[in-house]
Short mmCIF file of C-alpha atoms in Angstrom, two decimals:
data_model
loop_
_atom_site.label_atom_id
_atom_site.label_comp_id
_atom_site.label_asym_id
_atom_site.label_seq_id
_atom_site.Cartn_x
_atom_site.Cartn_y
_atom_site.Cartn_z
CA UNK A 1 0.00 0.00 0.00
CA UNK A 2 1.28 3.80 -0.81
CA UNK A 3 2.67 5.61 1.81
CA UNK A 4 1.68 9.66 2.24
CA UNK A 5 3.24 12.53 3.93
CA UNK A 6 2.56 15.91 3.81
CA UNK A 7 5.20 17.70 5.34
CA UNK A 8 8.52 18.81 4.33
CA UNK A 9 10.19 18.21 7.71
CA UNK A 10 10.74 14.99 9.00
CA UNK A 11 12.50 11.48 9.03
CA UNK A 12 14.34 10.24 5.82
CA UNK A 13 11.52 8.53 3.89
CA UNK A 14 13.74 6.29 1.95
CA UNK A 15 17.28 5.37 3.75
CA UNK A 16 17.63 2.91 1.20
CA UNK A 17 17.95 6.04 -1.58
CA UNK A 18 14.70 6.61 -3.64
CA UNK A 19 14.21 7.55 -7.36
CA UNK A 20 11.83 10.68 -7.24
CA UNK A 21 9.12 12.07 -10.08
CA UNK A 22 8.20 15.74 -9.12
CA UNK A 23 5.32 17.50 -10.81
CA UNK A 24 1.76 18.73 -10.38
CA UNK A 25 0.34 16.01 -12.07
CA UNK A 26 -3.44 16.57 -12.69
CA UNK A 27 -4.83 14.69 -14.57
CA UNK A 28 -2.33 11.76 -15.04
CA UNK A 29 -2.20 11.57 -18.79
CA UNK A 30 -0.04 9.65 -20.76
CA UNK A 31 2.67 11.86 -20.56
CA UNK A 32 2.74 11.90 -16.80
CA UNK A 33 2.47 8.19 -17.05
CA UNK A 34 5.33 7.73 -18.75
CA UNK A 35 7.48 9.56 -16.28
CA UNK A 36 5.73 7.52 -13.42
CA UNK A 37 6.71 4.16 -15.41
CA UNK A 38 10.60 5.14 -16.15
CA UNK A 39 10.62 6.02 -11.85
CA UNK A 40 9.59 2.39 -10.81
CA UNK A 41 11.35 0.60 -13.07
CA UNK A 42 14.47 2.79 -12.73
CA UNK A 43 13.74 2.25 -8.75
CA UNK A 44 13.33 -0.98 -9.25
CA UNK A 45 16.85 -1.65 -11.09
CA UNK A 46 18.82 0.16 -8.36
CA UNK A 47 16.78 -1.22 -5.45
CA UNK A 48 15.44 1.77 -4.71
CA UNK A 49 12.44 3.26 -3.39
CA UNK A 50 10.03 4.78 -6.13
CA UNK A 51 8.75 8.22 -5.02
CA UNK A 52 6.41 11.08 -6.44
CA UNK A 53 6.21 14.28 -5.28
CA UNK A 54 3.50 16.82 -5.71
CA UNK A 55 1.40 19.66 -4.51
CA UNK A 56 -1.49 20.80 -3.61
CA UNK A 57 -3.46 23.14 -4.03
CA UNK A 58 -1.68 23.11 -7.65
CA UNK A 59 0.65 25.58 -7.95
CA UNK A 60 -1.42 27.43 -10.84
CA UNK A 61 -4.43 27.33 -8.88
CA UNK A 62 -2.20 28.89 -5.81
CA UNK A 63 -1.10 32.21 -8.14
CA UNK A 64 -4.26 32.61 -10.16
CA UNK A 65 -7.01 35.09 -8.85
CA UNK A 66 -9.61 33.21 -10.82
CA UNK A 67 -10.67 29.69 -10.49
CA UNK A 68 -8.75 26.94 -12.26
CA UNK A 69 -10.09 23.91 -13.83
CA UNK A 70 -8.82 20.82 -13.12
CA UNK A 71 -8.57 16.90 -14.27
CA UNK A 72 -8.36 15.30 -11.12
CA UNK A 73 -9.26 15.28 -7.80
CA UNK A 74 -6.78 15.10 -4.97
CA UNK A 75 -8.04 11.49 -4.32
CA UNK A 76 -7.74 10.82 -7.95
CA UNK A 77 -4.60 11.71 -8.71
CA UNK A 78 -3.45 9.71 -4.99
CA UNK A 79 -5.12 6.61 -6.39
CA UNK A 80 -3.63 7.01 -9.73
CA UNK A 81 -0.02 7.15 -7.83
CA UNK A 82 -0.66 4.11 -6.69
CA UNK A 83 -1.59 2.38 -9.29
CA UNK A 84 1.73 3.55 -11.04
CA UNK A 85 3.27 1.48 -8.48
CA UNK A 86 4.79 4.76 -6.01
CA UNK A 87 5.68 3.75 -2.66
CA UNK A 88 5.51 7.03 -0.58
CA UNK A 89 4.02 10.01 -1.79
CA UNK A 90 5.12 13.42 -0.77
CA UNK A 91 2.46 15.60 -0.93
CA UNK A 92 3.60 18.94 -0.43
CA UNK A 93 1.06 22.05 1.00
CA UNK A 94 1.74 24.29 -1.87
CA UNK A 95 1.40 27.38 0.42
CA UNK A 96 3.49 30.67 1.45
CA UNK A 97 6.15 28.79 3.14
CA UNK A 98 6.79 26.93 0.18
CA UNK A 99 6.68 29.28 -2.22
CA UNK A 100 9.10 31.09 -0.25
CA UNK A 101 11.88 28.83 -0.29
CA UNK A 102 15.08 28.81 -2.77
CA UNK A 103 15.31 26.70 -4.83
CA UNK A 104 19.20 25.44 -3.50
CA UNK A 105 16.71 24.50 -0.06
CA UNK A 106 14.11 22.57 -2.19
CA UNK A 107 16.72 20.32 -3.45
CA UNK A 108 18.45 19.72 0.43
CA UNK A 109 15.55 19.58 1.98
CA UNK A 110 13.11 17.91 0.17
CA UNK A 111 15.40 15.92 -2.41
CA UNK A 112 18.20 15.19 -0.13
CA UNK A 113 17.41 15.04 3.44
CA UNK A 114 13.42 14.19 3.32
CA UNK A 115 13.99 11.75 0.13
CA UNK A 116 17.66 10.29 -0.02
CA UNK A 117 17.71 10.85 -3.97
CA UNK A 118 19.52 8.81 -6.17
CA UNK A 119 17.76 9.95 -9.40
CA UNK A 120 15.13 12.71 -9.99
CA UNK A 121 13.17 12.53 -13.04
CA UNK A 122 11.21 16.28 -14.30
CA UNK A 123 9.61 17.88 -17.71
CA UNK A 124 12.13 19.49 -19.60
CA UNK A 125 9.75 22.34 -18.60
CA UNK A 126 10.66 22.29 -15.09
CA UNK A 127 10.65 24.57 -12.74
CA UNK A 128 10.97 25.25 -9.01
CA UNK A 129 11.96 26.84 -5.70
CA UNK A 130 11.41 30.99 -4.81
CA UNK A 131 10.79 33.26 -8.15
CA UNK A 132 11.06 29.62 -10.20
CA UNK A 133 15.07 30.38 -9.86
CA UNK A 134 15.67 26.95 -10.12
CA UNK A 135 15.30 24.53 -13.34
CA UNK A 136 16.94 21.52 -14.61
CA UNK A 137 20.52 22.66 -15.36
CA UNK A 138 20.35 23.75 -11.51
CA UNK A 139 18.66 20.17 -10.82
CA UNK A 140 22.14 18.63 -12.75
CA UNK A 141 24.69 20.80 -11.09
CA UNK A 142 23.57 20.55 -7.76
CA UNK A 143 23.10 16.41 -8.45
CA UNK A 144 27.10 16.51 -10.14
CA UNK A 145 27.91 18.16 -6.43
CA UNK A 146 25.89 15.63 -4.22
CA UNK A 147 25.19 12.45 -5.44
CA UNK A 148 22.48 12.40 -7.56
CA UNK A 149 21.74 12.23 -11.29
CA UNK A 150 18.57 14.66 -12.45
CA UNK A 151 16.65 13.61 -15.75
CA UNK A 152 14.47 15.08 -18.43
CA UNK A 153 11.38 12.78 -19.37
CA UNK A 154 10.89 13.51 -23.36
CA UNK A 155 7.61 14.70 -24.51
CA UNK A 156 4.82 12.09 -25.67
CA UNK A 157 3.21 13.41 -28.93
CA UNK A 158 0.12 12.34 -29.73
CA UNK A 159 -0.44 13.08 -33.33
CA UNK A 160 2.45 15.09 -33.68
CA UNK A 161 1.78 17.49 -30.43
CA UNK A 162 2.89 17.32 -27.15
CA UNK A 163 0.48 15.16 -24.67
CA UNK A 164 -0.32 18.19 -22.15
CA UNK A 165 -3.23 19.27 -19.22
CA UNK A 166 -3.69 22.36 -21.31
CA UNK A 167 -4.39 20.41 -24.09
CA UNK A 168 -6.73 18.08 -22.38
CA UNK A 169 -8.48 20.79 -20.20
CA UNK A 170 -9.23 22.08 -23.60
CA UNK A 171 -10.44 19.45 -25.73
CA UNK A 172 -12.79 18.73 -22.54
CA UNK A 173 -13.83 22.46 -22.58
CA UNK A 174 -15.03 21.59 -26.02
CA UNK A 175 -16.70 18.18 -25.55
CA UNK A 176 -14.31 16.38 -27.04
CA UNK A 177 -14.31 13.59 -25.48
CA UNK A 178 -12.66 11.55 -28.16
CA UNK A 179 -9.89 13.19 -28.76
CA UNK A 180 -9.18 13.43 -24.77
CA UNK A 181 -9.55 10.49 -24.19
CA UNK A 182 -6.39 8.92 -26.35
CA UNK A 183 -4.48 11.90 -24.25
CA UNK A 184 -5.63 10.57 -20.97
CA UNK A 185 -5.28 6.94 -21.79
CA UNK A 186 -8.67 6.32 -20.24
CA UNK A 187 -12.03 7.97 -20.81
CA UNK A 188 -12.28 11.32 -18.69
CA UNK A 189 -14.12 10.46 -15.16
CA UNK A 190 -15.27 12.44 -12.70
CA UNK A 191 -15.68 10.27 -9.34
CA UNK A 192 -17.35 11.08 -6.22
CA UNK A 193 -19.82 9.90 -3.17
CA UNK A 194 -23.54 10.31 -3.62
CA UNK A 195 -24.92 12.89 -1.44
CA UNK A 196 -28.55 13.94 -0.52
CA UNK A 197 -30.02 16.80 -3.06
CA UNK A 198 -33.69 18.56 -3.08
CA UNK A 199 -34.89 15.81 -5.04
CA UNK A 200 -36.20 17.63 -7.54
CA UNK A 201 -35.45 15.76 -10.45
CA UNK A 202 -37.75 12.54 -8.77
CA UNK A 203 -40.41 15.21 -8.93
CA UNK A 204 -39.89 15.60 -12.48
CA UNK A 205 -39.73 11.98 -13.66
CA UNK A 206 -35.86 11.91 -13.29
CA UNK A 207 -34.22 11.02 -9.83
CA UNK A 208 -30.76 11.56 -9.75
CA UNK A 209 -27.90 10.88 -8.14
CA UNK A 210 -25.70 13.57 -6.94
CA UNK A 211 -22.02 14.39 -6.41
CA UNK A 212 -21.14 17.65 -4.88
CA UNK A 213 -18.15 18.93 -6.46
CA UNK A 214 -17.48 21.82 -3.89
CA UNK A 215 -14.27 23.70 -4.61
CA UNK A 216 -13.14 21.91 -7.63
CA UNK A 217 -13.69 23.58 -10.77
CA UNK A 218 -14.15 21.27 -13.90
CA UNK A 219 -13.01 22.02 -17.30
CA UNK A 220 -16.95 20.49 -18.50
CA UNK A 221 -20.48 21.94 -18.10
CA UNK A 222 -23.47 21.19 -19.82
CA UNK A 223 -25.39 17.82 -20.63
CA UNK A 224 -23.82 15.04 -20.66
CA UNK A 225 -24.51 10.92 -21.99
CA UNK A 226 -22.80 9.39 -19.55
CA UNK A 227 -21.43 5.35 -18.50
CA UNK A 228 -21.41 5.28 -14.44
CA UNK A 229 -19.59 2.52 -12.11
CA UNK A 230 -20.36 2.12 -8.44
CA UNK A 231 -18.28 1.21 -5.94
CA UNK A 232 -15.13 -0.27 -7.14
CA UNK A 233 -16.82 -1.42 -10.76
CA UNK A 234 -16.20 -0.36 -14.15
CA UNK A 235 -18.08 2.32 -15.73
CA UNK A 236 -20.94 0.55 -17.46
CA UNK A 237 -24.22 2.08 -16.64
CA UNK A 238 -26.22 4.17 -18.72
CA UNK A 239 -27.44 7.37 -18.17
CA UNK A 240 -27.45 11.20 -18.58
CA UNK A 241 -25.67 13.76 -16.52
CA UNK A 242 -26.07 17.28 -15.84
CA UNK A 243 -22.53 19.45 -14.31
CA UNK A 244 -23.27 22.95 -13.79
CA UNK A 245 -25.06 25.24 -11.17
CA UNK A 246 -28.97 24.59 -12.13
CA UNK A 247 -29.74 28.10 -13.52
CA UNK A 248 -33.09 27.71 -13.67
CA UNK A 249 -33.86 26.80 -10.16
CA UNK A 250 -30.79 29.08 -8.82
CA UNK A 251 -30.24 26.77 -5.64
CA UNK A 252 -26.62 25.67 -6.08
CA UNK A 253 -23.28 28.07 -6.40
CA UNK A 254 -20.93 25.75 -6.45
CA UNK A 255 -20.90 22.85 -9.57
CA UNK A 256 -23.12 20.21 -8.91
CA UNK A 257 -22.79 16.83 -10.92
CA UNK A 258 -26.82 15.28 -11.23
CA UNK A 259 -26.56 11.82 -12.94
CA UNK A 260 -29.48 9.99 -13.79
CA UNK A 261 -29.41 6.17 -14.56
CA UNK A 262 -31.47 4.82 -16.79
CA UNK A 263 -33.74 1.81 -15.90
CA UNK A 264 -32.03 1.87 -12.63
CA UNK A 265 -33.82 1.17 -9.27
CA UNK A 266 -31.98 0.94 -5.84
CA UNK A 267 -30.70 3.60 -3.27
CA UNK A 268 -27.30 4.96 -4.16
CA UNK A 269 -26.90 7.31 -0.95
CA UNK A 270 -23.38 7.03 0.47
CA UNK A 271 -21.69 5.00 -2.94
CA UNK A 272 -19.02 6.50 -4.14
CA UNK A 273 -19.71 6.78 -8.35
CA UNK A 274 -17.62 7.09 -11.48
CA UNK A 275 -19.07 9.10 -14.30
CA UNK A 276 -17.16 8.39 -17.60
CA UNK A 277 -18.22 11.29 -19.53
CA UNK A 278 -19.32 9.95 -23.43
CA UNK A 279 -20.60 12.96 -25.05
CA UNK A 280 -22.01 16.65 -24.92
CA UNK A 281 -25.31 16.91 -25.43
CA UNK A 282 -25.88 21.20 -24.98
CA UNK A 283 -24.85 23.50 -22.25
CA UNK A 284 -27.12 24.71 -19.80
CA UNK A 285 -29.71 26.52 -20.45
CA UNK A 286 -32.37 28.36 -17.80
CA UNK A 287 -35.92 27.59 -18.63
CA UNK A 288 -39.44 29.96 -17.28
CA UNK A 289 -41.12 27.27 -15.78
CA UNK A 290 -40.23 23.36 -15.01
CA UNK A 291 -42.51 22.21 -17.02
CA UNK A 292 -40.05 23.18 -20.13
CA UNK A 293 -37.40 22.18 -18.20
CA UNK A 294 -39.10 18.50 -18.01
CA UNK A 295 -39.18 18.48 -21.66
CA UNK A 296 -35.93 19.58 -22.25
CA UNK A 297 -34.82 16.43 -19.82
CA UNK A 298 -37.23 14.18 -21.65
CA UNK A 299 -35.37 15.36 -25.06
CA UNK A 300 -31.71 15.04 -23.38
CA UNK A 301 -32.26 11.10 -22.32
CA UNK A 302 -33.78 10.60 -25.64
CA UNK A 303 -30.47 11.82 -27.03
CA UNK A 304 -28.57 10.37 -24.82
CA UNK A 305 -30.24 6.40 -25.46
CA UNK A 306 -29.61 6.95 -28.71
CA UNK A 307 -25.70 7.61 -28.07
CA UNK A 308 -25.31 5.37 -25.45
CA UNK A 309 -26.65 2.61 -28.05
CA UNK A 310 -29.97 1.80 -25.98
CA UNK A 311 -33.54 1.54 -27.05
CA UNK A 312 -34.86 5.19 -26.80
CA UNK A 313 -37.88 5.37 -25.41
CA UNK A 314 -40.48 7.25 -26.86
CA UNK A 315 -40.68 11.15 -26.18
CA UNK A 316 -43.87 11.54 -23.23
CA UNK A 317 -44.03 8.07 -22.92
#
């Protein structure tokens, strides 16, 4: 089982010398996975401890004034560590402290005296410590001095671009699903625990299940055809989503996720739920009065049968 720490201070993690990833991570596309794949088996040749270390809040979202979308969750991206095969996880508070220190401190403290590096593997893009002073020529230098060799993972193109979180964030902006999804190496999934709502949507012929997404801001809104697992299965469940802020009832300000399953009877309070996201039906749109909302929904699971490859059934039946 992974390991997790949080702080920078503290006992050696890895006496036995550890080979360290360092990034923000979100989203864990293929590029990222490729970097996480060259640590363990790099760890694994010199019988050493495979490590990643990351950050959170992200460091983008830390600097920006307005919200930032994200891929992943913070439990996401822990679970996708894992699977990677990491051993420890040092998951640093991206805060003032942090921000504040020099980069020549990052690499003692963190690198050298939390972590025991042997090998530290970064983007060619990297960059880190107080003012971003430091980079990978600083990474090598300091390594050449103290024991340690610093890498550069090459870019994975994907069609002849670079596999990027911009580049994902925005294909997902766009309902693109496709084309993320070859990015990703896995159909984009947005994964949470079903919490009590107004039930509204019963009263309108469509119970849902919700997932409240609080301070995480998501690159998607709209109306959504959807595939959902629960618990620990594989997303395989029809149905049709809605991830926005309900304009025309005006009861939510923070992004709500409303999925409802199609043919589906049980009580799904307390599950935790994977919504694999298959297509964009429309954004949202604020409706006068429920009853064209109700339509609207009828229309959107129509649409979304049809996608999904079920039987649609008929419009007001």
């Amino acid at each position: 089982m992974m390991k997790l720490s949080r702080e920078v201070a503290g006992p050696c993690l890895a006496p036995g010398g550890s080979v360290v990833a360092v990034g923000a991570f979100d989203g864990l596309h293929r590029g990222h996975q490729a970097l996480l794949n060259e640590v363990r088996e790099r760890a694994q040749a010199l019988g050493c401890t495979p490590i990643v270390v990351s950050f959170e809040p992200l460091p983008r979202a830390y600097f920006s004034k307005e919200p930032v979308p994200r891929l992943s969750s913070v439990r996401e991206k822990l679970l996708g560590f894992a699977a990677s095969g990491m051993e420890h996880t040092l998951l640093l508070r991206f805060d003032q402290a942090l921000t504040a220190m020099s980069a020549e401190d990052f690499v003692q403290r963190v690198l050298l005296d939390r972590l025991n590096v042997r090998e530290v593997w970064v983007g060619a893009d990297f960059r880190f410590g107080h003012k971003r002073a430091g980079d990978v020529a600083m990474l090598e230098r300091i390594g050449a001095e103290r024991g340690f060799v610093a890498h550069t993972m090459p870019a994975v193109l994907l069609d002849g671009e670079r596999v990027s979180a911009s580049r994902v964030r925005a294909l997902l902006a766009a309902g693109n699903f496709g084309a993320a999804s070859p990015l990703l190496g896995r159909p984009f999934v947005i994964e949470g625990k079903v919490e009590y709502g107004n039930q509204l949507g019963r009263t309108l012929g469509f119970p849902t299940a919700n997932i409240h997404l609080r301070e995480r801001v998501t690159p998607v809104h709209g109306i959504f055809a959807v595939r959902v697992g629960l618990g620990e299965g594989a997303c395989s469940w029809p149905g049709v989503a809605s991830l926005g802020t309900r304009p025309t009832v005006n009861e939510v300000a923070e992004p709500l996720l409303e999925v409802h399953l199609f043919d589906f009877e049980g009580d799904l309070y307390g599950q935790r739920m994977a919504v694999e996201f298959v297509a964009k039906l429309r954004d949202e749109m604020k409706f006068d009065e429920l009853d064209a909302l109700k339509a609207q929904m009828s229309h959107d699971a129509h649409s979304a049968r049809e996608i999904l490859g079920m039987n649609p059934v008929l419009i007001g039946d």
